Tab-separated table of C-alpha atoms in Angstrom:
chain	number	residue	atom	x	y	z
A	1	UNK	CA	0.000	0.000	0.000
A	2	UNK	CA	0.945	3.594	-0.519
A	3	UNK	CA	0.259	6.374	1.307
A	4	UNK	CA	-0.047	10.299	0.885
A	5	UNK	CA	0.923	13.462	3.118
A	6	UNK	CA	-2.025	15.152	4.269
A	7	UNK	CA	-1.747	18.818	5.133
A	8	UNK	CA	-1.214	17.756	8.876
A	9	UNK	CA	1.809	15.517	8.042
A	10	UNK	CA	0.389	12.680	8.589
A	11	UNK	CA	-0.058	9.483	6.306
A	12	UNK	CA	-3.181	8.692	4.118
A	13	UNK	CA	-3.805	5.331	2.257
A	14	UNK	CA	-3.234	6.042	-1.710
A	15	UNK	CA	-5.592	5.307	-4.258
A	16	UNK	CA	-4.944	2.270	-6.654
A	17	UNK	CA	-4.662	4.887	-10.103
A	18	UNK	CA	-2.390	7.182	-8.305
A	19	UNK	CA	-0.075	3.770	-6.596
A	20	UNK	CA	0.283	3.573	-11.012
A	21	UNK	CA	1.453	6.938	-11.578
A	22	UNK	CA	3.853	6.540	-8.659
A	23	UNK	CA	4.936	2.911	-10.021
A	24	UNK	CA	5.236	5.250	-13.394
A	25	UNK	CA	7.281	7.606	-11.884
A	26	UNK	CA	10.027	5.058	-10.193
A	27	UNK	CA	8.348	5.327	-6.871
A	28	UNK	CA	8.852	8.702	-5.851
A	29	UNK	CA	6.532	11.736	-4.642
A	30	UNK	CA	7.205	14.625	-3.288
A	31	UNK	CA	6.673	16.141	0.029
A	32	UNK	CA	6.045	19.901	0.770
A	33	UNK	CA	7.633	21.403	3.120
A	34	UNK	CA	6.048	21.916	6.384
A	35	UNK	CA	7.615	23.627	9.389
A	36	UNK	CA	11.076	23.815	8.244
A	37	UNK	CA	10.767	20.614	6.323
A	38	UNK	CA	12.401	20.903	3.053
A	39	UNK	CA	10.859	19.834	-0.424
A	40	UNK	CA	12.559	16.505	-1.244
A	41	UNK	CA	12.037	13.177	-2.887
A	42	UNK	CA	11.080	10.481	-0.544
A	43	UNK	CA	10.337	7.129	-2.059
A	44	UNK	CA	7.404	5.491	-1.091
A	45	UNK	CA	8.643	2.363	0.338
A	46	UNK	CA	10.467	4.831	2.651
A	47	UNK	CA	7.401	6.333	3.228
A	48	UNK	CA	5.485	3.101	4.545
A	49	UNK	CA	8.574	2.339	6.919
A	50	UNK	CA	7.809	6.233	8.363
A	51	UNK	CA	4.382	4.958	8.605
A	52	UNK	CA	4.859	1.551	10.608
A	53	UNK	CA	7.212	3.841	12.798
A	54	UNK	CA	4.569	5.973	14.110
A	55	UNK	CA	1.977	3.160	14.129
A	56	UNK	CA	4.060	2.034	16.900
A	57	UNK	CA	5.206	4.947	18.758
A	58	UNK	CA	1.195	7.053	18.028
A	59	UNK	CA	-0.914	4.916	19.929
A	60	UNK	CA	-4.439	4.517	19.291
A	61	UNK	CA	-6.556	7.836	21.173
A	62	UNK	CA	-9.224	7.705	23.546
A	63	UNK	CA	-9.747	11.315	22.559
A	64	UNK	CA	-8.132	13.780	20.597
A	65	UNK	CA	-7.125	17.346	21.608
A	66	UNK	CA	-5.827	20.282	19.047
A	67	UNK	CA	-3.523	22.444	20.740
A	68	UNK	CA	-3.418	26.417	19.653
A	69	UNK	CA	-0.264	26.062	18.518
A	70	UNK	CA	-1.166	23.418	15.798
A	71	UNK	CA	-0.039	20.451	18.229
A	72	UNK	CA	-2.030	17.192	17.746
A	73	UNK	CA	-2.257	15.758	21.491
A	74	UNK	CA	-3.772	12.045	21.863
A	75	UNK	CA	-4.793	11.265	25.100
A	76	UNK	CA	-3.885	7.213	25.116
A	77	UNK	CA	-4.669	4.491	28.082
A	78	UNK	CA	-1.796	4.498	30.217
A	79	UNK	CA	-1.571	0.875	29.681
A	80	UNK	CA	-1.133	1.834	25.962
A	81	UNK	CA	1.280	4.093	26.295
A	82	UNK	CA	4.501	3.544	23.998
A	83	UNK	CA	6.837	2.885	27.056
A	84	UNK	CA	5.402	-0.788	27.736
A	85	UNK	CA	6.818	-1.666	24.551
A	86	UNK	CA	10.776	-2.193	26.016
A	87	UNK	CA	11.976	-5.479	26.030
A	88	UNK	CA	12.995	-5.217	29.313
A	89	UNK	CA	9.543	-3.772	30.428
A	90	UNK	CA	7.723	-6.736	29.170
A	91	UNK	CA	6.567	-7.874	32.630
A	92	UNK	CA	6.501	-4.305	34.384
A	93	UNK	CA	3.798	-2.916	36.538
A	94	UNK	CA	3.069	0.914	36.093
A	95	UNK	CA	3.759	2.056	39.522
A	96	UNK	CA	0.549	3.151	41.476
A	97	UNK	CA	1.738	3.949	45.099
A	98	UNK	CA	2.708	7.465	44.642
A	99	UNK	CA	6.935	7.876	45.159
A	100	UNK	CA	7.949	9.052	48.618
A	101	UNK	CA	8.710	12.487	47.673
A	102	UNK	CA	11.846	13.629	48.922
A	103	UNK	CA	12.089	15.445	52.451
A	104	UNK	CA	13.004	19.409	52.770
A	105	UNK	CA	15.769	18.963	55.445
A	106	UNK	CA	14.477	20.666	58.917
A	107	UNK	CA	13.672	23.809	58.332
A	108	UNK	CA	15.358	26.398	60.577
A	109	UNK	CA	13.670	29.910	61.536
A	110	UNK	CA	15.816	31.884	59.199
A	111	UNK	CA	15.382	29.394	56.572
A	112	UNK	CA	11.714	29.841	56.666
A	113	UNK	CA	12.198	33.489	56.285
A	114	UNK	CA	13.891	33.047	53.594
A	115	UNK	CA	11.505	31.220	51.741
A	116	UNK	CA	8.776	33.561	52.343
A	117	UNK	CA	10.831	36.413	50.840
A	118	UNK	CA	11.862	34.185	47.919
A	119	UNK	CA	8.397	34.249	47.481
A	120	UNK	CA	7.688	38.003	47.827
A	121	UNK	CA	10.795	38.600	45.776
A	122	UNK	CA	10.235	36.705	42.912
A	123	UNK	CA	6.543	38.501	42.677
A	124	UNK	CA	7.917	41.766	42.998
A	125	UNK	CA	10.251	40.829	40.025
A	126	UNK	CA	8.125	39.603	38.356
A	127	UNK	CA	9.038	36.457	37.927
A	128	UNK	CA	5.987	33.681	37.176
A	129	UNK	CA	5.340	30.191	36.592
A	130	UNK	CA	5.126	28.713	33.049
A	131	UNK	CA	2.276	25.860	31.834
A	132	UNK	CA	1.678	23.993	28.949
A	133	UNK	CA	-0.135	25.984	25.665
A	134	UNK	CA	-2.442	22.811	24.564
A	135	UNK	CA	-4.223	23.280	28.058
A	136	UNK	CA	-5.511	27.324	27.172
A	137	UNK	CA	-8.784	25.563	25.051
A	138	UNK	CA	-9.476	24.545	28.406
A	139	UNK	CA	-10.359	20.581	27.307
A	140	UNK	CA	-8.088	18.007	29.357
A	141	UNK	CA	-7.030	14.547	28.778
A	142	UNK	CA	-9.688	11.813	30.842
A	143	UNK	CA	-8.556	10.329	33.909
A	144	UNK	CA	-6.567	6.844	33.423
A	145	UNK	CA	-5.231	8.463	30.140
A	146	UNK	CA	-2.129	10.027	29.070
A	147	UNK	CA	-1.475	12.921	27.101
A	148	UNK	CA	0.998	11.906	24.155
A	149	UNK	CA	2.032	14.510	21.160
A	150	UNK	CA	1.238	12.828	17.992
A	151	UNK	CA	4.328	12.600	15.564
A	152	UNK	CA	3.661	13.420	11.742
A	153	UNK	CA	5.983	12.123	8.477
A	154	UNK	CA	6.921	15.718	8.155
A	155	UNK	CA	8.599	14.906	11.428
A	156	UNK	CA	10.477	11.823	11.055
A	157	UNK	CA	11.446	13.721	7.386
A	158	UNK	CA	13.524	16.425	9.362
A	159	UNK	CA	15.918	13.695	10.897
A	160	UNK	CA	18.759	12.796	9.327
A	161	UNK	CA	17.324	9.334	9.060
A	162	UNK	CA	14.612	6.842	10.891
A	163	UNK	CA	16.913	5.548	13.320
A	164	UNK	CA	18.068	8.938	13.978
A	165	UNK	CA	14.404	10.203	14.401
A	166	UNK	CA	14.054	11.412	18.249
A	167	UNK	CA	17.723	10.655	19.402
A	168	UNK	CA	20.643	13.031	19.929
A	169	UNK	CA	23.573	12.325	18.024
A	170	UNK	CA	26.417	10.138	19.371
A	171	UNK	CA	29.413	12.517	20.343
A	172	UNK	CA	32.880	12.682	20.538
A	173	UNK	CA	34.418	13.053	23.956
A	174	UNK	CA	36.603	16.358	24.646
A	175	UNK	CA	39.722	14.540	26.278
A	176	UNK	CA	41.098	17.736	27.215
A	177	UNK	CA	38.400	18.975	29.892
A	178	UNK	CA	38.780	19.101	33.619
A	179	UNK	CA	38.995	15.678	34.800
A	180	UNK	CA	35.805	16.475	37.094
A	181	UNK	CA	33.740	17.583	34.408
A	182	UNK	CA	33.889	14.976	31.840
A	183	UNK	CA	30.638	16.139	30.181
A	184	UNK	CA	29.648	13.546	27.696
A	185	UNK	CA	27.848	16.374	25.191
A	186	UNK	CA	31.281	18.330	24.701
A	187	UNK	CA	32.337	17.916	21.346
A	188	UNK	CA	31.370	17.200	17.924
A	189	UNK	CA	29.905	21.372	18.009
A	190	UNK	CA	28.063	21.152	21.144
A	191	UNK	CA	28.759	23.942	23.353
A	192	UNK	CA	27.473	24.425	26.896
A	193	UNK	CA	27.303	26.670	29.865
A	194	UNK	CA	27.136	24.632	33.098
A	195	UNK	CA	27.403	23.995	36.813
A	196	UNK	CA	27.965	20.790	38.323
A	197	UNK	CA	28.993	18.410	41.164
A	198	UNK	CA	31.444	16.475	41.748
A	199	UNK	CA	32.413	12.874	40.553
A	200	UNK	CA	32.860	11.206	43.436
A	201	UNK	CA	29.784	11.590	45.453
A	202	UNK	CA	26.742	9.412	45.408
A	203	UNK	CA	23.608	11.029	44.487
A	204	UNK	CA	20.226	10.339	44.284
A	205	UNK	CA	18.409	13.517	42.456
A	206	UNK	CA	18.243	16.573	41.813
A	207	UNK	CA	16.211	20.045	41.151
A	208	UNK	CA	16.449	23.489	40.175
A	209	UNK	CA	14.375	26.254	38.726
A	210	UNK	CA	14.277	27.361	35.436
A	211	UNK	CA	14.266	30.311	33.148
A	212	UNK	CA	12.216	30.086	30.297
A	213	UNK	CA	12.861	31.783	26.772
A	214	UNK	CA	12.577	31.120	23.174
A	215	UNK	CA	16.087	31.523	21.573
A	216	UNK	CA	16.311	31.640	17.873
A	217	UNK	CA	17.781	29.025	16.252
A	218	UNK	CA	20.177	29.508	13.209
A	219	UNK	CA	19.977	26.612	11.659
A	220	UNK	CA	16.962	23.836	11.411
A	221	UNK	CA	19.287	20.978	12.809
A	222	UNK	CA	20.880	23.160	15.527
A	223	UNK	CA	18.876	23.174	19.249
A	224	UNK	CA	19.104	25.652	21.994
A	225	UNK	CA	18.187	23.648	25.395
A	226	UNK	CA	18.717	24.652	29.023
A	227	UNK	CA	18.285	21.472	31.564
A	228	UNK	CA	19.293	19.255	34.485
A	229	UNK	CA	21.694	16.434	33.448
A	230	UNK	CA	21.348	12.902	36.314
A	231	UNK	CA	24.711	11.174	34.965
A	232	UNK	CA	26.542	7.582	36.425
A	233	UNK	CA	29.160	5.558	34.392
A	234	UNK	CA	32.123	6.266	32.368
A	235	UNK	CA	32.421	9.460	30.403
A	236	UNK	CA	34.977	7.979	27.595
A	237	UNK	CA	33.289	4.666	27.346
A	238	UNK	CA	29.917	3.500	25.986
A	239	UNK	CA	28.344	2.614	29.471
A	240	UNK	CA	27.077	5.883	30.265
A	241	UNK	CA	23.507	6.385	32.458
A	242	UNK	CA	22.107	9.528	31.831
A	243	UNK	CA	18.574	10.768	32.318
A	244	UNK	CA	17.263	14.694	31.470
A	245	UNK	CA	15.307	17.025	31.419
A	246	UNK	CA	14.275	20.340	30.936
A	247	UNK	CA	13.326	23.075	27.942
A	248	UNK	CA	14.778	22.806	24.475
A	249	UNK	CA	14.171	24.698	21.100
A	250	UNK	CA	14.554	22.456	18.161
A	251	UNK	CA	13.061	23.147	14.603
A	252	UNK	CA	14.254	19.245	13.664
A	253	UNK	CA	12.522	17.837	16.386
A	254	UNK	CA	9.389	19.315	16.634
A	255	UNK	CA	9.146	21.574	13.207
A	256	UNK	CA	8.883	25.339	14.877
A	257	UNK	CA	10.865	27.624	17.296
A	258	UNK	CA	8.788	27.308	20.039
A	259	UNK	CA	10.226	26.070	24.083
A	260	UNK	CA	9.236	23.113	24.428
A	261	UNK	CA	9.290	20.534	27.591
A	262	UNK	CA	11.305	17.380	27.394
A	263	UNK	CA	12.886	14.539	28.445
A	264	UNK	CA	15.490	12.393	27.290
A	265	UNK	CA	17.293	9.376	28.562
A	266	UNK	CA	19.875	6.849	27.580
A	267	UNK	CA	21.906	3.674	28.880
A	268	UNK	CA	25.051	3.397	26.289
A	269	UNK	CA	26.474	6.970	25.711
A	270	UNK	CA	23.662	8.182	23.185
A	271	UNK	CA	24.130	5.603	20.918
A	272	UNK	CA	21.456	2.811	20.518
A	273	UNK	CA	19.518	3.555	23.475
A	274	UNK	CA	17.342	5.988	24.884
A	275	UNK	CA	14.983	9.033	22.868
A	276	UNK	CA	13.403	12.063	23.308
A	277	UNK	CA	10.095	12.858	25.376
A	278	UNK	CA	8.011	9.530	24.379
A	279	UNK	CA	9.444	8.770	20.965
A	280	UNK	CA	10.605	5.580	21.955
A	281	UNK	CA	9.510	2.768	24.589
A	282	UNK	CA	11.095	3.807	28.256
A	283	UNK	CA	9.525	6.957	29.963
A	284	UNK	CA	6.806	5.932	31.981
A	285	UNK	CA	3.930	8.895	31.872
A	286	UNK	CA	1.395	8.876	34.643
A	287	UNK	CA	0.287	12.319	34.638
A	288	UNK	CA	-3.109	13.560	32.560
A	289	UNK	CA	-2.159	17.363	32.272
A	290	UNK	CA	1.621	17.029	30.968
A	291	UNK	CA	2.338	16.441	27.768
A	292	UNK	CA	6.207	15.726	27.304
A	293	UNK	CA	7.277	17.436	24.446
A	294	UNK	CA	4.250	20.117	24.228
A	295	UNK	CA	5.379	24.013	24.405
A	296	UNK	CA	5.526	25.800	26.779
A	297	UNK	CA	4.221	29.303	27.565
A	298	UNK	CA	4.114	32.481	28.155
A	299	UNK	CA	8.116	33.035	28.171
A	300	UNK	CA	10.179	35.664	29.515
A	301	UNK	CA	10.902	38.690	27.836
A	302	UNK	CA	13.986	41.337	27.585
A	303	UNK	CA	13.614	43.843	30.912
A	304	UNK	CA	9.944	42.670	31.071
A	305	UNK	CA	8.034	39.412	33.003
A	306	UNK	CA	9.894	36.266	34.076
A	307	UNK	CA	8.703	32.871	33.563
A	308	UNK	CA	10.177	29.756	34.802
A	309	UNK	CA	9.379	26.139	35.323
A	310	UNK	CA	10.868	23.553	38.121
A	311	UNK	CA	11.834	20.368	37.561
A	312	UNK	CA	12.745	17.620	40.119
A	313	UNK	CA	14.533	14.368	38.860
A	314	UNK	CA	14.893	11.413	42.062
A	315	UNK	CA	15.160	8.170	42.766
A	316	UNK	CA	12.146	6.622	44.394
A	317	UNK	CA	13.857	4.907	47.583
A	318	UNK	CA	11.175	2.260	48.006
A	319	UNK	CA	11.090	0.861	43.986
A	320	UNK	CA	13.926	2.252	42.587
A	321	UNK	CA	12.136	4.170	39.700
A	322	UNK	CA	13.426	8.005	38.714
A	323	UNK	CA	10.375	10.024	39.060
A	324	UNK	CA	9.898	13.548	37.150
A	325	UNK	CA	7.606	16.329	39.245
A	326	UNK	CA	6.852	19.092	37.262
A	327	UNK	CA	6.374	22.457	38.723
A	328	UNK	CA	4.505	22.615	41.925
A	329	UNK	CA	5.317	18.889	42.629
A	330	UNK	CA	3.117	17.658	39.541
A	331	UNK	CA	4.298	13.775	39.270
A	332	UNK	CA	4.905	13.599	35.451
A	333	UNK	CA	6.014	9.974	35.327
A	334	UNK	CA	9.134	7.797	35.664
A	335	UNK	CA	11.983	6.276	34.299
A	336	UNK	CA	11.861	2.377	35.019
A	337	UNK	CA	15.249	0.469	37.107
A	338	UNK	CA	15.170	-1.883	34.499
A	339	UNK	CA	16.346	0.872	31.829
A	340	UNK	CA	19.568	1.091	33.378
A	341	UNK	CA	23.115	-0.236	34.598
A	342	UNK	CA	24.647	2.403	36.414
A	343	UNK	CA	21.805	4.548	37.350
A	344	UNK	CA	19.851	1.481	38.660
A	345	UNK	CA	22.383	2.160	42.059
A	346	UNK	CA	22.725	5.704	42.012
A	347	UNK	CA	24.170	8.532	40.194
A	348	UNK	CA	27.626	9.983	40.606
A	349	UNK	CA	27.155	13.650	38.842
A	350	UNK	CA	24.884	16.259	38.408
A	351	UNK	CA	24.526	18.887	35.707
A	352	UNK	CA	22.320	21.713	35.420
A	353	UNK	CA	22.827	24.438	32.348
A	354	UNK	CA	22.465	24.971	28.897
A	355	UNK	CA	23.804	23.888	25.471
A	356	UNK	CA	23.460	24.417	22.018
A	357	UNK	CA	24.437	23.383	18.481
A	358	UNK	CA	27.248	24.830	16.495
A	359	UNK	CA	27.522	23.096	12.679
A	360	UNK	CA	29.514	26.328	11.483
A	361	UNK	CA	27.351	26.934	9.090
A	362	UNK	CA	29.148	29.106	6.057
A	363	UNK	CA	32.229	28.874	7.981
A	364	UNK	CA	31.303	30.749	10.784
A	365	UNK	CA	30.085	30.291	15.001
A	366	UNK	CA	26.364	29.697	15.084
A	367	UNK	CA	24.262	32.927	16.261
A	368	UNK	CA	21.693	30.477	17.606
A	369	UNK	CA	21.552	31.912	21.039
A	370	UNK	CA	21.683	30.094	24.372
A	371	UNK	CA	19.490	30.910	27.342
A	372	UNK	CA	18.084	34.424	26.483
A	373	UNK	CA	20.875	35.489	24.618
A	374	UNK	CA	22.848	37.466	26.671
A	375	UNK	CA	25.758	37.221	28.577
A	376	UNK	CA	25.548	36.052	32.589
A	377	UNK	CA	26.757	39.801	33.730
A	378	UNK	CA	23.896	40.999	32.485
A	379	UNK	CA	21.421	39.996	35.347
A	380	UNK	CA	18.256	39.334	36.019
A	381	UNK	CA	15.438	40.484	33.209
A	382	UNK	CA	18.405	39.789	30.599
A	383	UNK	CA	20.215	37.171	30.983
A	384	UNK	CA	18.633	33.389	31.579
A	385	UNK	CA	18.963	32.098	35.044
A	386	UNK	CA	18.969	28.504	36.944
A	387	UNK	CA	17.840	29.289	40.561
A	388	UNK	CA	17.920	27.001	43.988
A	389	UNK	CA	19.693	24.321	42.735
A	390	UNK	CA	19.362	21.301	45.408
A	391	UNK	CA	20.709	17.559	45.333
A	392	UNK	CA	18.910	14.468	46.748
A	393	UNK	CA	20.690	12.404	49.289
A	394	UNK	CA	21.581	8.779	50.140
A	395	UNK	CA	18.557	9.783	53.037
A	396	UNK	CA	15.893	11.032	50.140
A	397	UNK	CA	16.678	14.788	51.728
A	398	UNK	CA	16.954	17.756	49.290
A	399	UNK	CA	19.242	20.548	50.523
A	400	UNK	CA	21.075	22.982	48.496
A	401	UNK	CA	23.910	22.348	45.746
A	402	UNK	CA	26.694	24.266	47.556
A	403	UNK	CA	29.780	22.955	46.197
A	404	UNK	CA	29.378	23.200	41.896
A	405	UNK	CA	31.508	24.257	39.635
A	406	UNK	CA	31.297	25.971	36.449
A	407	UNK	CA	32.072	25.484	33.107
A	408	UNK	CA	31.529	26.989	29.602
A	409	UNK	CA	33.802	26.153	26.497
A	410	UNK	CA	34.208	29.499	24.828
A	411	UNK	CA	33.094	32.552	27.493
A	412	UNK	CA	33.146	34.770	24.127
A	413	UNK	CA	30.124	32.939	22.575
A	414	UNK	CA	28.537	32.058	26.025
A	415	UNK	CA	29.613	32.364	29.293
A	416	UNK	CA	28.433	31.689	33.024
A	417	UNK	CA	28.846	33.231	36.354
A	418	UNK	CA	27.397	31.082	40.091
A	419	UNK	CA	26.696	32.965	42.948
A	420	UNK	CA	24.748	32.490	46.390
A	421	UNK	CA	22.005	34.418	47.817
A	422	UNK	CA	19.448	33.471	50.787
A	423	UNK	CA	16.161	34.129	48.624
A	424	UNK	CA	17.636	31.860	45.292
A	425	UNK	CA	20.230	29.263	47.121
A	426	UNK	CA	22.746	28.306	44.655
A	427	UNK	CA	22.036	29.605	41.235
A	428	UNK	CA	24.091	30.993	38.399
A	429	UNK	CA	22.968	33.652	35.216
A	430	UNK	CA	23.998	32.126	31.541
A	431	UNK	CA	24.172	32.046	28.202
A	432	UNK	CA	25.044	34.202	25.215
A	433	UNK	CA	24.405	35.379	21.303
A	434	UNK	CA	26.531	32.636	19.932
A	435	UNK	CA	28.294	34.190	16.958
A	436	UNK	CA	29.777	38.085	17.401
A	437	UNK	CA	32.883	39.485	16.710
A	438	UNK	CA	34.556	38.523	20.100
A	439	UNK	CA	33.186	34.510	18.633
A	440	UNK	CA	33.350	34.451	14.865
């Protein structure tokens, strides 16, 4: 059988006359572009293998929601949900008993001072908390469903190939970085700005708050992302745990240049295992108002409102599962034990910051910005921020990240600068334009 791109990007049975012309014309068509999908040739035996693709990972919908931003959201069953299709989740039981969430170590007089005027100070700021855009037609996903973004052809067509579809590439490893930050997405034109922990320590989560912004993107397979990194295994071998997540712009994954919120996770250094968001089987969704991979909004703007968004990655002490609580302690969903070696234990690093493509396009730096695009000395309304960064212990106790470092690979194209205060804990300002005449 054959099949057609509607105007959605989605697959529709051909008829048998037009199957002829096709046949005719050495089984090719041609599909429009869409959302920074170029016109090109795709054969339609190519075509069908998209198709069986998303049969797999676009399960069938309960209901069907449109988002405003021309998002196609299926609410599934959970027990449909793509992630129960892993091998090694064959004979797994979605975890009901809510995770034991971890504890706020005793709170001292002037720490609960300092909360409250975190509070105050981040509404006399203005800084706000960002949601999800499909929710604003008010219609919501029915309980015992999940909320899963529907993949389109045009989608899969913007990867460099099938297999490729939903996965960040495999990178090279920069052997000349500081032996305690052995970050495995140096290299290969990913650049970052980022804090982390130590190597040696065992850890068992983390969380931090988030600036949100909508950086441009030069080029259709570059990303701008700013996120939390939970890490255990070797950095220069093919073992490595690594589970994510935050806000990303990418106009190859999802086809516009909107923030978006996802999640990623892999067992073998990026390079069989492991996708974006729900793309592949793994991520266990339990949640009925999140959709992984949807955009979010409103954003923050130049000397005007912040936004931000808080995410908390830890491992449940009781099952062993690494839960994902969105924002106000929303429980998103999990990552199963079974997905991993290292990480199954505990994790040995943390990383929170931002990176971004740089393919040198024409020769030159990429001006796809990172964070809001401005340096870290230029504060708060301007430049992006991470704010009360905290680590999970051994105990299931959050307290704050005190002892990070920083790193960032060229400070002319983006830069970062930590500091400590009593209303934001650890946090650090980053980012940068990319490409200006201190970065060519």
């Amino acid at each position: 059988m054959g099949f057609a791109v509607n105007k959605r990007g989605f697959l529709a049975p051909l008829p048998p006359l037009v199957l002829a012309l096709l046949f005719v014309q050495r089984f090719t068509v041609v599909v429009s572009a869409l959302n920074y999908t170029n016109h090109r040739q795709v054969s339609s035996m190519r075509l069908e293998r998209i198709q069986r693709h998303l049969d797999k990972i676009n399960k069938p919908p309960v209901m069907t929601i449109e988002s405003p931003d021309g998002d196609i959201i299926d609410c599934v069953h959970k027990r449909k949900q793509p992630a129960l299709d892993h091998p090694l989740l064959k004979n797994h039981k979605i975890q009901r008993e809510p995770p034991e969430m971890p504890r706020v170590k005793a709170l001292k007089e002037d720490d609960e001072l300092r909360s409250e005027r975190t509070k105050k100070s981040n509404e006399a700021e203005g800084v706000r908390g960002s949601w999800q855009m499909w929710h604003r037609n008010g219609t919501r996903c029915p309980q015992g469903t999940v909320p899963i973004r529907r993949s389109a052809v045009h989608d899969v067509l913007r990867a460099k190939s099938l297999f490729d579809f939903g996965k960040k590439q495999q990178r090279s490893i920069s052997l000349a970085r500081h032996i305690d930050a052995p970050d495995v997405v140096s290299g290969n034109g990913h650049e970052h700005a980022i804090a982390y922990t130590g190597s040696s320590q065992e850890v068992y989560g983390a969380k931090a708050t988030i600036n949100v912004w909508g950086p441009p993107i030069q080029v259709v397979n570059e990303f701008s992302l700013s996120q939390i990194w939970i890490l255990s295994g070797s950095f220069d071998g093919s073992d490595l745990n690594s589970i994510e997540a935050g806000w990303q712009v990418s106009p190859e994954l999802y086809g516009d240049s909107r923030p978006r919120l996802f999640t990623y996770w892999t067992s073998d250094s990026y390079q069989a295992t492991g996708c974006y968001n729900l793309l592949c089987a793994g991520f266990v969704q339990t949640h009925s108002r999140i959709a992984i991979g949807a955009a979010i909004s409103p954003v923050s703007s130049y000397t005007g409102n912040q936004y931000d968004i808080s995410i908390l990655i830890w491992k449940d002490p009781k099952l062993g599962n690494w839960w994902m609580s969105f924002g106000d302690n929303t429980l998103v969903g999990y990552w199963p034990a079974e997905l991993f070696t290292h990480l199954a234990e505990h994790a040995t690093m943390v990383e929170w910051g931002g990176e971004v493509v740089n393919s040198r396009a024409n020769g030159k730096h990429t001006s796809t910005q990172m964070g809001s695009g401005h340096f870290a000395e230029d504060g708060f309304g301007k430049a992006s921020y991470f704010r009360n960064l905290e680590i999970v212990d051994s105990d299931n106790s959050l307290s704050s990240a005190r002892s990070i470092s920083t790193l960032a690979e060229n400070t002319n194209c983006y830069n970062i600068q930590s500091s400590y205060s009593n209303e934001w804990g650890t946090n650090f300002y980053y980012g940068g334009p990319g490409n200006n005449p201190r970065c060519p």
